[in-house]
Amino acid sequence: MQRRVPFFDYPAVYHRYASGFESALADVGSRGAFIMQRDLQEFESRLAEYVGAKHAIGVANATDGLQMAMMADGLPPGAEVIICSHTMIATAASIHFAGGTPVPVDAGADHLIDPNAVREAVSDRTRAICPTQLNGRTCDMDALQEIADEHGLRIYEDAAQALGSKFRDRAAGTFGVAGCISFYPAKLLGCLGDGGAVVTNDTGLFERLLMLRDHGRGEDGDVHCWGFNSRLDSLQAAFLNVQFDDYAHVISHRRELAATYWELLGGCPELVLPPAPDSDSRHFDVFQNFEIEAEHRDELQVCLADQGVGTLVQWSGKPVHGFSELGFCQALPRTDKLFKRLLMLPLNMSVSVEDAQYVSDCILGFYKGR
Ligand SMILES: *Cc1c(COP(=O)(O)O)cnc(C)c1O
C-alpha cells in the first residue's frame, strides 16, 4: 500500500505542541513581554545547563550568532578560517561578514570536516577552524583540537544542526571559543520562525555578545560598541521552552528511526549509511538528518517521489567551494564526488517507524528492479 512520507512537514511543527504554543502566546502577549523578557532568560539558562556551558545567549538566528561570536572574539580582518565545504553557505557567510576569509576543505567518510584536510589547509594567515557539527553528529574534536593546539588556532563551532549531540560526553557547541545553535523550524528544536543561540564558557565573550546583539548597549543603557539588532524574540523563546520539556523524546525518536533505517538498509550494497546510533562509543548522534550515499542517486530520488516519499539533496547539491560567484576557487574533487551521491531520507518527528520501513522497502525495491 502506498504511503505519503513527505521529507518535512512544516505545519506539524505547530500542531505537535499547538496547545502549549497557544498558552505561551496568550501569556507572553498579555504581559506585553515581547523583547528580552524573562521567557528569554529562562530559555537561555535552560539551554546553558542542557549543553553544560557557562553561558547561552539567544540571538535572531544561528548565522548572526556565529558571526557575532567571531567578532566578539576579535577575529582579525582577512584572517583565514577553515571550514568544511559540506556545510551551509551560512557558515562561510558568517566568517565573511566577521571580516575573515572562509577556506573550505574536504569532508571525510563521515561527511564531517576531514582533520587531514584541515592540517593541509593551514597557512600563515589561518586563525581558526570552524567545524560544522553536521547532520546531528559531532566531528572528531580530539583531532581538531590537536591541530588547533599545534598551530595556535581558535575553534568556533557551527553546531546549528547539533543540539544535544556529543563527542566523548561533551556537547556540541562547547568545545571551542563558542558555538552557534539554530532554531530554524526544520531543526531538531525548531521555533515558529527564525531563532538561534550562542553557547560559550568565556564570560568576557558572553558580555561582549550581550552588547553586540542589542545595538552595542550595555546594562547601563549606554552604547559601548557598534552593535546589531539580533535578539531572540521572547515569544520564540517561550515557544522553545514549551518544546524543551519534550526534547529527550525528540532525540530518542530520531535515534529509533535511524536504527530502523540501519536494520533494513544496512546490508544494501548500493548504499553507504551514516554511522549507526551506537556504532562508536565516542559519538552520541542526534540525527538532525539521515544523509546517505546512494548509487544512481537521481533515479532513486525520482523513484521514491513516485511512491510518495520525499527526499532532499542538502544545500541543493552544491558544496561551499562550488559557489564561484562568491570567489571560491578551491579544487575539492573528493567532495565533488561525494556530492553526486548524497541524499537525505525523511527523519523527523512526523515520521513513524512504519514510515521508515516503507521508505526502506521502496529503496530496496528500486535496486532490486534495476
Ligand atoms: C541551519 C544552519 C545554519 C543557519 O542557521 P540559521 O538559524 O538559519 O541562521 C548554519 N549552519 C548550518 C550547518 C545549518 O544547518
GROMACS .gro file of C-alpha atoms and ligand atoms in nm:
model
  385
    1MET     CA    1   0.000   0.000   0.000
    2GLN     CA    2   0.130   0.344  -0.093
    3ARG     CA    3   0.206   0.584   0.192
    4ARG     CA    4   0.287   0.950   0.180
    5VAL     CA    5   0.608   1.034   0.364
    6PRO     CA    6   0.696   1.397   0.296
    7PHE     CA    7   1.056   1.496   0.358
    8PHE     CA    8   0.944   1.753   0.613
    9ASP     CA    9   0.601   1.860   0.735
   10TYR     CA   10   0.608   2.228   0.842
   11PRO     CA   11   0.250   2.251   0.973
   12ALA     CA   12   0.334   1.958   1.203
   13VAL     CA   13   0.591   2.178   1.379
   14TYR     CA   14   0.296   2.382   1.503
   15HIS     CA   15   0.040   2.106   1.553
   16ARG     CA   16   0.267   1.891   1.765
   17TYR     CA   17   0.269   2.142   2.051
   18ALA     CA   18  -0.026   2.364   1.947
   19SER     CA   19  -0.193   2.395   2.287
   20GLY     CA   20   0.136   2.475   2.460
   21PHE     CA   21   0.218   2.735   2.194
   22GLU     CA   22  -0.123   2.896   2.226
   23SER     CA   23  -0.090   2.925   2.604
   24ALA     CA   24   0.258   3.071   2.559
   25LEU     CA   25   0.127   3.328   2.309
   26ALA     CA   26  -0.154   3.431   2.544
   27ASP     CA   27   0.086   3.453   2.837
   28VAL     CA   28   0.363   3.648   2.663
   29GLY     CA   29   0.114   3.865   2.473
   30SER     CA   30  -0.093   3.963   2.774
   31ARG     CA   31   0.221   4.052   2.967
   32GLY     CA   32   0.341   4.256   2.669
   33ALA     CA   33   0.669   4.075   2.721
   34PHE     CA   34   0.799   4.084   2.365
   35ILE     CA   35   1.164   4.183   2.377
   36MET     CA   36   1.432   4.049   2.617
   37GLN     CA   37   1.192   3.938   2.887
   38ARG     CA   38   1.200   3.655   3.138
   39ASP     CA   39   1.096   3.388   2.883
   40LEU     CA   40   1.423   3.456   2.704
   41GLN     CA   41   1.626   3.444   3.024
   42GLU     CA   42   1.457   3.120   3.126
   43PHE     CA   43   1.535   2.963   2.789
   44GLU     CA   44   1.894   3.084   2.795
   45SER     CA   45   1.959   2.933   3.136
   46ARG     CA   46   1.794   2.604   3.040
   47LEU     CA   47   1.999   2.587   2.722
   48ALA     CA   48   2.326   2.662   2.901
   49GLU     CA   49   2.253   2.394   3.158
   50TYR     CA   50   2.149   2.144   2.890
   51VAL     CA   51   2.474   2.171   2.692
   52GLY     CA   52   2.687   2.217   3.002
   53ALA     CA   53   2.814   2.564   2.910
   54LYS     CA   54   2.856   2.862   3.140
   55HIS     CA   55   2.651   3.088   2.914
   56ALA     CA   56   2.390   3.074   2.642
   57ILE     CA   57   2.267   3.382   2.463
   58GLY     CA   58   1.960   3.396   2.241
   59VAL     CA   59   2.008   3.567   1.904
   60ALA     CA   60   1.799   3.621   1.592
   61ASN     CA   61   1.945   3.319   1.408
   62ALA     CA   62   2.250   3.093   1.417
   63THR     CA   63   2.423   3.271   1.128
   64ASP     CA   64   2.423   3.601   1.318
   65GLY     CA   65   2.532   3.416   1.629
   66LEU     CA   66   2.838   3.267   1.462
   67GLN     CA   67   2.932   3.600   1.305
   68MET     CA   68   2.895   3.790   1.632
   69ALA     CA   69   3.090   3.522   1.823
   70MET     CA   70   3.386   3.566   1.588
   71MET     CA   71   3.361   3.944   1.608
   72ALA     CA   72   3.338   3.934   1.987
   73ASP     CA   73   3.650   3.716   1.986
   74GLY     CA   74   3.838   3.974   1.779
   75LEU     CA   75   3.885   3.781   1.454
   76PRO     CA   76   4.142   3.992   1.267
   77PRO     CA   77   4.048   4.130   0.922
   78GLY     CA   78   4.134   3.887   0.642
   79ALA     CA   79   4.210   3.601   0.882
   80GLU     CA   80   4.155   3.261   0.724
   81VAL     CA   81   3.903   3.032   0.892
   82ILE     CA   82   3.898   2.670   0.778
   83ILE     CA   83   3.553   2.517   0.726
   84CYS     CA   84   3.414   2.201   0.572
   85SER     CA   85   3.290   2.250   0.216
   86HIS     CA   86   2.993   2.029   0.309
   87THR     CA   87   2.810   2.291   0.511
   88MET     CA   88   2.550   2.560   0.461
   89ILE     CA   89   2.671   2.878   0.291
   90ALA     CA   90   2.576   3.043   0.623
   91THR     CA   91   2.896   2.912   0.785
   92ALA     CA   92   3.105   3.086   0.521
   93ALA     CA   93   2.888   3.399   0.524
   94SER     CA   94   2.928   3.446   0.898
   95ILE     CA   95   3.308   3.439   0.856
   96HIS     CA   96   3.289   3.676   0.559
   97PHE     CA   97   3.080   3.931   0.746
   98ALA     CA   98   3.300   3.899   1.055
   99GLY     CA   99   3.581   4.020   0.829
  100GLY     CA  100   3.755   3.686   0.775
  101THR     CA  101   3.814   3.461   0.477
  102PRO     CA  102   3.640   3.123   0.475
  103VAL     CA  103   3.860   2.840   0.343
  104PRO     CA  104   3.656   2.530   0.255
  105VAL     CA  105   3.820   2.186   0.272
  106ASP     CA  106   3.709   1.829   0.201
  107ALA     CA  107   3.462   1.626   0.402
  108GLY     CA  108   3.572   1.282   0.519
  109ALA     CA  109   3.393   0.947   0.503
  110ASP     CA  110   3.162   1.053   0.788
  111HIS     CA  111   3.059   1.366   0.585
  112LEU     CA  112   3.221   1.588   0.851
  113ILE     CA  113   3.532   1.801   0.812
  114ASP     CA  114   3.837   1.584   0.742
  115PRO     CA  115   4.111   1.661   1.000
  116ASN     CA  116   4.382   1.571   0.747
  117ALA     CA  117   4.238   1.821   0.501
  118VAL     CA  118   4.234   2.083   0.777
  119ARG     CA  119   4.601   2.018   0.851
  120GLU     CA  120   4.691   2.063   0.483
  121ALA     CA  121   4.496   2.388   0.457
  122VAL     CA  122   4.668   2.565   0.748
  123SER     CA  123   4.863   2.868   0.622
  124ASP     CA  124   5.034   3.156   0.797
  125ARG     CA  125   4.708   3.351   0.768
  126THR     CA  126   4.495   3.080   0.932
  127ARG     CA  127   4.346   3.197   1.257
  128ALA     CA  128   4.067   2.949   1.331
  129ILE     CA  129   3.886   2.628   1.246
  130CYS     CA  130   3.507   2.637   1.226
  131PRO     CA  131   3.386   2.277   1.204
  132THR     CA  132   3.021   2.210   1.126
  133GLN     CA  133   2.864   1.950   1.353
  134LEU     CA  134   2.667   1.827   1.056
  135ASN     CA  135   2.353   1.617   1.048
  136GLY     CA  136   2.344   1.594   1.428
  137ARG     CA  137   2.690   1.442   1.460
  138THR     CA  138   2.994   1.598   1.624
  139CYS     CA  139   3.331   1.593   1.447
  140ASP     CA  140   3.637   1.419   1.587
  141MET     CA  141   3.710   1.711   1.818
  142ASP     CA  142   4.026   1.547   1.959
  143ALA     CA  143   4.187   1.554   1.615
  144LEU     CA  144   4.076   1.913   1.550
  145GLN     CA  145   4.190   2.031   1.894
  146GLU     CA  146   4.532   1.876   1.832
  147ILE     CA  147   4.570   2.076   1.509
  148ALA     CA  148   4.442   2.390   1.680
  149ASP     CA  149   4.693   2.347   1.964
  150GLU     CA  150   4.978   2.283   1.724
  151HIS     CA  151   4.915   2.599   1.523
  152GLY     CA  152   4.763   2.824   1.788
  153LEU     CA  153   4.419   2.833   1.622
  154ARG     CA  154   4.082   2.922   1.771
  155ILE     CA  155   3.784   2.688   1.731
  156TYR     CA  156   3.433   2.818   1.662
  157GLU     CA  157   3.163   2.556   1.615
  158ASP     CA  158   2.876   2.565   1.372
  159ALA     CA  159   2.653   2.346   1.587
  160ALA     CA  160   2.337   2.474   1.414
  161GLN     CA  161   2.229   2.115   1.346
  162ALA     CA  162   2.358   1.953   1.660
  163LEU     CA  163   2.176   2.046   1.980
  164GLY     CA  164   2.229   1.753   2.217
  165SER     CA  165   2.491   1.581   2.003
  166LYS     CA  166   2.802   1.475   2.195
  167PHE     CA  167   3.161   1.372   2.139
  168ARG     CA  168   3.319   1.191   2.434
  169ASP     CA  169   3.032   1.306   2.656
  170ARG     CA  170   3.081   1.672   2.576
  171ALA     CA  171   2.803   1.860   2.397
  172ALA     CA  172   2.840   2.011   2.051
  173GLY     CA  173   2.893   2.384   2.084
  174THR     CA  174   3.111   2.363   2.395
  175PHE     CA  175   3.448   2.258   2.251
  176GLY     CA  176   3.591   2.582   2.125
  177VAL     CA  177   3.559   2.951   2.199
  178ALA     CA  178   3.188   2.947   2.117
  179GLY     CA  179   2.928   2.753   1.923
  180CYS     CA  180   2.606   2.852   1.749
  181ILE     CA  181   2.278   2.663   1.752
  182SER     CA  182   1.984   2.718   1.517
  183PHE     CA  183   1.613   2.705   1.598
  184TYR     CA  184   1.501   2.730   1.235
  185PRO     CA  185   1.170   2.536   1.215
  186ALA     CA  186   1.322   2.229   1.047
  187LYS     CA  187   1.597   2.196   1.305
  188LEU     CA  188   1.577   1.948   1.593
  189LEU     CA  189   1.448   2.216   1.828
  190GLY     CA  190   1.269   2.444   1.585
  191CYS     CA  191   1.069   2.752   1.675
  192LEU     CA  192   0.791   2.916   1.474
  193GLY     CA  193   1.021   3.139   1.273
  194ASP     CA  194   1.389   3.225   1.295
  195GLY     CA  195   1.590   3.187   1.613
  196GLY     CA  196   1.937   3.096   1.729
  197ALA     CA  197   2.177   3.094   2.021
  198VAL     CA  198   2.545   3.109   2.104
  199VAL     CA  199   2.688   2.896   2.382
  200THR     CA  200   3.023   2.973   2.542
  201ASN     CA  201   3.227   2.924   2.857
  202ASP     CA  202   3.404   3.257   2.812
  203THR     CA  203   3.242   3.520   3.033
  204GLY     CA  204   3.417   3.812   2.864
  205LEU     CA  205   3.299   3.694   2.522
  206PHE     CA  206   2.949   3.646   2.661
  207GLU     CA  207   2.941   4.005   2.788
  208ARG     CA  208   3.053   4.140   2.450
  209LEU     CA  209   2.787   3.927   2.278
  210LEU     CA  210   2.516   4.072   2.502
  211MET     CA  211   2.606   4.416   2.368
  212LEU     CA  212   2.660   4.307   2.007
  213ARG     CA  213   2.310   4.159   1.979
  214ASP     CA  214   2.146   4.474   2.114
  215HIS     CA  215   2.286   4.780   1.934
  216GLY     CA  216   2.605   4.780   2.141
  217ARG     CA  217   2.411   4.872   2.452
  218GLY     CA  218   2.526   4.767   2.797
  219GLU     CA  219   2.318   4.707   3.107
  220ASP     CA  220   2.355   5.076   3.189
  221GLY     CA  221   2.171   5.157   2.865
  222ASP     CA  222   2.474   5.336   2.726
  223VAL     CA  223   2.625   5.237   2.390
  224HIS     CA  224   2.973   5.084   2.427
  225CYS     CA  225   3.041   4.947   2.078
  226TRP     CA  226   2.887   4.918   1.732
  227GLY     CA  227   2.620   4.652   1.753
  228PHE     CA  228   2.343   4.474   1.567
  229ASN     CA  229   1.977   4.420   1.625
  230SER     CA  230   1.990   4.042   1.657
  231ARG     CA  231   1.780   3.942   1.952
  232LEU     CA  232   1.577   3.626   2.003
  233ASP     CA  233   1.211   3.725   2.049
  234SER     CA  234   1.073   3.642   2.392
  235LEU     CA  235   0.775   3.480   2.219
  236GLN     CA  236   1.003   3.244   2.026
  237ALA     CA  237   1.190   3.174   2.350
  238ALA     CA  238   0.857   3.088   2.513
  239PHE     CA  239   0.777   2.850   2.225
  240LEU     CA  240   1.119   2.693   2.267
  241ASN     CA  241   1.058   2.647   2.641
  242VAL     CA  242   0.740   2.456   2.558
  243GLN     CA  243   0.930   2.218   2.332
  244PHE     CA  244   1.236   2.181   2.552
  245ASP     CA  245   1.026   1.979   2.800
  246ASP     CA  246   0.990   1.711   2.531
  247TYR     CA  247   1.339   1.726   2.384
  248ALA     CA  248   1.470   1.396   2.525
  249HIS     CA  249   1.182   1.224   2.349
  250VAL     CA  250   1.262   1.404   2.023
  251ILE     CA  251   1.616   1.271   2.031
  252SER     CA  252   1.513   0.916   2.120
  253HIS     CA  253   1.255   0.906   1.839
  254ARG     CA  254   1.512   1.026   1.586
  255ARG     CA  255   1.764   0.767   1.702
  256GLU     CA  256   1.498   0.498   1.679
  257LEU     CA  257   1.426   0.593   1.316
  258ALA     CA  258   1.798   0.587   1.237
  259ALA     CA  259   1.822   0.240   1.392
  260THR     CA  260   1.526   0.128   1.178
  261TYR     CA  261   1.693   0.251   0.859
  262TRP     CA  262   2.010   0.073   0.964
  263GLU     CA  263   1.832  -0.252   1.035
  264LEU     CA  264   1.664  -0.257   0.694
  265LEU     CA  265   1.921  -0.086   0.471
  266GLY     CA  266   2.250  -0.168   0.645
  267GLY     CA  267   2.314  -0.460   0.415
  268CYS     CA  268   2.228  -0.284   0.088
  269PRO     CA  269   2.549  -0.277  -0.121
  270GLU     CA  270   2.442   0.026  -0.327
  271LEU     CA  271   2.423   0.248  -0.017
  272VAL     CA  272   2.654   0.396   0.240
  273LEU     CA  273   2.464   0.489   0.557
  274PRO     CA  274   2.573   0.736   0.824
  275PRO     CA  275   2.719   0.560   1.129
  276ALA     CA  276   2.454   0.366   1.325
  277PRO     CA  277   2.332   0.519   1.654
  278ASP     CA  278   2.562   0.321   1.884
  279SER     CA  279   2.837   0.212   1.647
  280ASP     CA  280   3.108   0.431   1.801
  281SER     CA  281   3.104   0.487   2.176
  282ARG     CA  282   3.270   0.829   2.141
  283HIS     CA  283   2.977   0.970   1.943
  284PHE     CA  284   2.623   1.045   2.055
  285ASP     CA  285   2.444   1.133   1.731
  286VAL     CA  286   2.106   1.312   1.740
  287PHE     CA  287   2.027   1.260   1.371
  288GLN     CA  288   1.918   1.603   1.258
  289ASN     CA  289   1.943   1.437   0.916
  290PHE     CA  290   1.988   1.084   0.786
  291GLU     CA  291   2.215   1.153   0.493
  292ILE     CA  292   2.307   0.850   0.286
  293GLU     CA  293   2.529   0.794  -0.016
  294ALA     CA  294   2.342   0.616  -0.294
  295GLU     CA  295   2.431   0.471  -0.633
  296HIS     CA  296   2.209   0.615  -0.909
  297ARG     CA  297   2.106   0.885  -0.663
  298ASP     CA  298   1.897   1.094  -0.904
  299GLU     CA  299   1.697   0.798  -1.034
  300LEU     CA  300   1.643   0.675  -0.679
  301GLN     CA  301   1.510   1.016  -0.578
  302VAL     CA  302   1.259   1.018  -0.867
  303CYS     CA  303   1.152   0.661  -0.796
  304LEU     CA  304   1.091   0.743  -0.429
  305ALA     CA  305   0.895   1.057  -0.519
  306ASP     CA  306   0.671   0.841  -0.742
  307GLN     CA  307   0.595   0.630  -0.437
  308GLY     CA  308   0.511   0.926  -0.215
  309VAL     CA  309   0.848   0.951  -0.042
  310GLY     CA  310   1.010   1.292  -0.014
  311THR     CA  311   1.389   1.315  -0.001
  312LEU     CA  312   1.625   1.609  -0.017
  313VAL     CA  313   1.972   1.679  -0.152
  314GLN     CA  314   2.128   1.902   0.112
  315TRP     CA  315   2.232   2.258   0.011
  316SER     CA  316   2.060   2.198  -0.326
  317GLY     CA  317   2.357   1.981  -0.416
  318LYS     CA  318   2.632   2.242  -0.401
  319PRO     CA  319   2.926   2.243  -0.161
  320VAL     CA  320   3.059   2.582  -0.046
  321HIS     CA  321   3.359   2.573  -0.282
  322GLY     CA  322   3.111   2.540  -0.571
  323PHE     CA  323   2.989   2.899  -0.529
  324SER     CA  324   3.231   3.054  -0.778
  325GLU     CA  325   3.035   3.382  -0.781
  326LEU     CA  326   3.143   3.430  -0.420
  327GLY     CA  327   3.506   3.394  -0.524
  328PHE     CA  328   3.574   3.036  -0.418
  329CYS     CA  329   3.830   2.865  -0.640
  330GLN     CA  330   3.938   2.560  -0.437
  331ALA     CA  331   3.950   2.228  -0.622
  332LEU     CA  332   3.798   1.960  -0.397
  333PRO     CA  333   3.734   1.660  -0.623
  334ARG     CA  334   3.668   1.428  -0.327
  335THR     CA  335   3.382   1.643  -0.207
  336ASP     CA  336   3.253   1.693  -0.564
  337LYS     CA  337   3.234   1.316  -0.599
  338LEU     CA  338   3.059   1.279  -0.265
  339PHE     CA  339   2.800   1.540  -0.362
  340LYS     CA  340   2.687   1.333  -0.660
  341ARG     CA  341   2.587   1.057  -0.419
  342LEU     CA  342   2.431   1.234  -0.119
  343LEU     CA  343   2.063   1.206  -0.036
  344MET     CA  344   1.869   1.270   0.284
  345LEU     CA  345   1.588   1.032   0.383
  346PRO     CA  346   1.287   1.159   0.580
  347LEU     CA  347   1.371   1.152   0.951
  348ASN     CA  348   1.184   1.380   1.189
  349MET     CA  349   0.903   1.378   1.446
  350SER     CA  350   0.632   1.332   1.180
  351VAL     CA  351   0.795   1.014   1.051
  352SER     CA  352   0.691   0.688   1.218
  353VAL     CA  353   0.886   0.363   1.236
  354GLU     CA  354   0.633   0.222   0.986
  355ASP     CA  355   0.708   0.514   0.753
  356ALA     CA  356   1.081   0.440   0.777
  357GLN     CA  357   1.008   0.074   0.697
  358TYR     CA  358   0.806   0.181   0.393
  359VAL     CA  359   1.085   0.413   0.274
  360SER     CA  360   1.337   0.132   0.318
  361ASP     CA  361   1.119  -0.113   0.123
  362CYS     CA  362   1.089   0.137  -0.162
  363ILE     CA  363   1.468   0.178  -0.173
  364LEU     CA  364   1.535  -0.197  -0.170
  365GLY     CA  365   1.269  -0.238  -0.441
  366PHE     CA  366   1.442   0.025  -0.656
  367TYR     CA  367   1.778  -0.157  -0.654
  368LYS     CA  368   1.619  -0.498  -0.695
  369GLY     CA  369   1.427  -0.377  -1.001
  370ARG     CA  370   1.735  -0.245  -1.178
  371LIG     C1  371   2.055   2.591   0.957
  371LIG     C2  372   2.201   2.606   0.950
  371LIG     C3  373   2.263   2.728   0.967
  371LIG     C4  374   2.189   2.858   0.976
  371LIG     O1  375   2.105   2.865   1.084
  371LIG     P1  376   2.006   2.993   1.091
  371LIG     O2  377   1.949   2.986   1.229
  371LIG     O3  378   1.902   2.971   0.986
  371LIG     O4  379   2.087   3.113   1.067
  371LIG     C5  380   2.401   2.734   0.969
  371LIG     N1  381   2.475   2.623   0.954
  371LIG     C6  382   2.419   2.502   0.936
  371LIG     C7  383   2.505   2.381   0.924
  371LIG     C8  384   2.280   2.489   0.931
  371LIG     O5  385   2.225   2.370   0.910
   0.00000   0.00000   0.00000
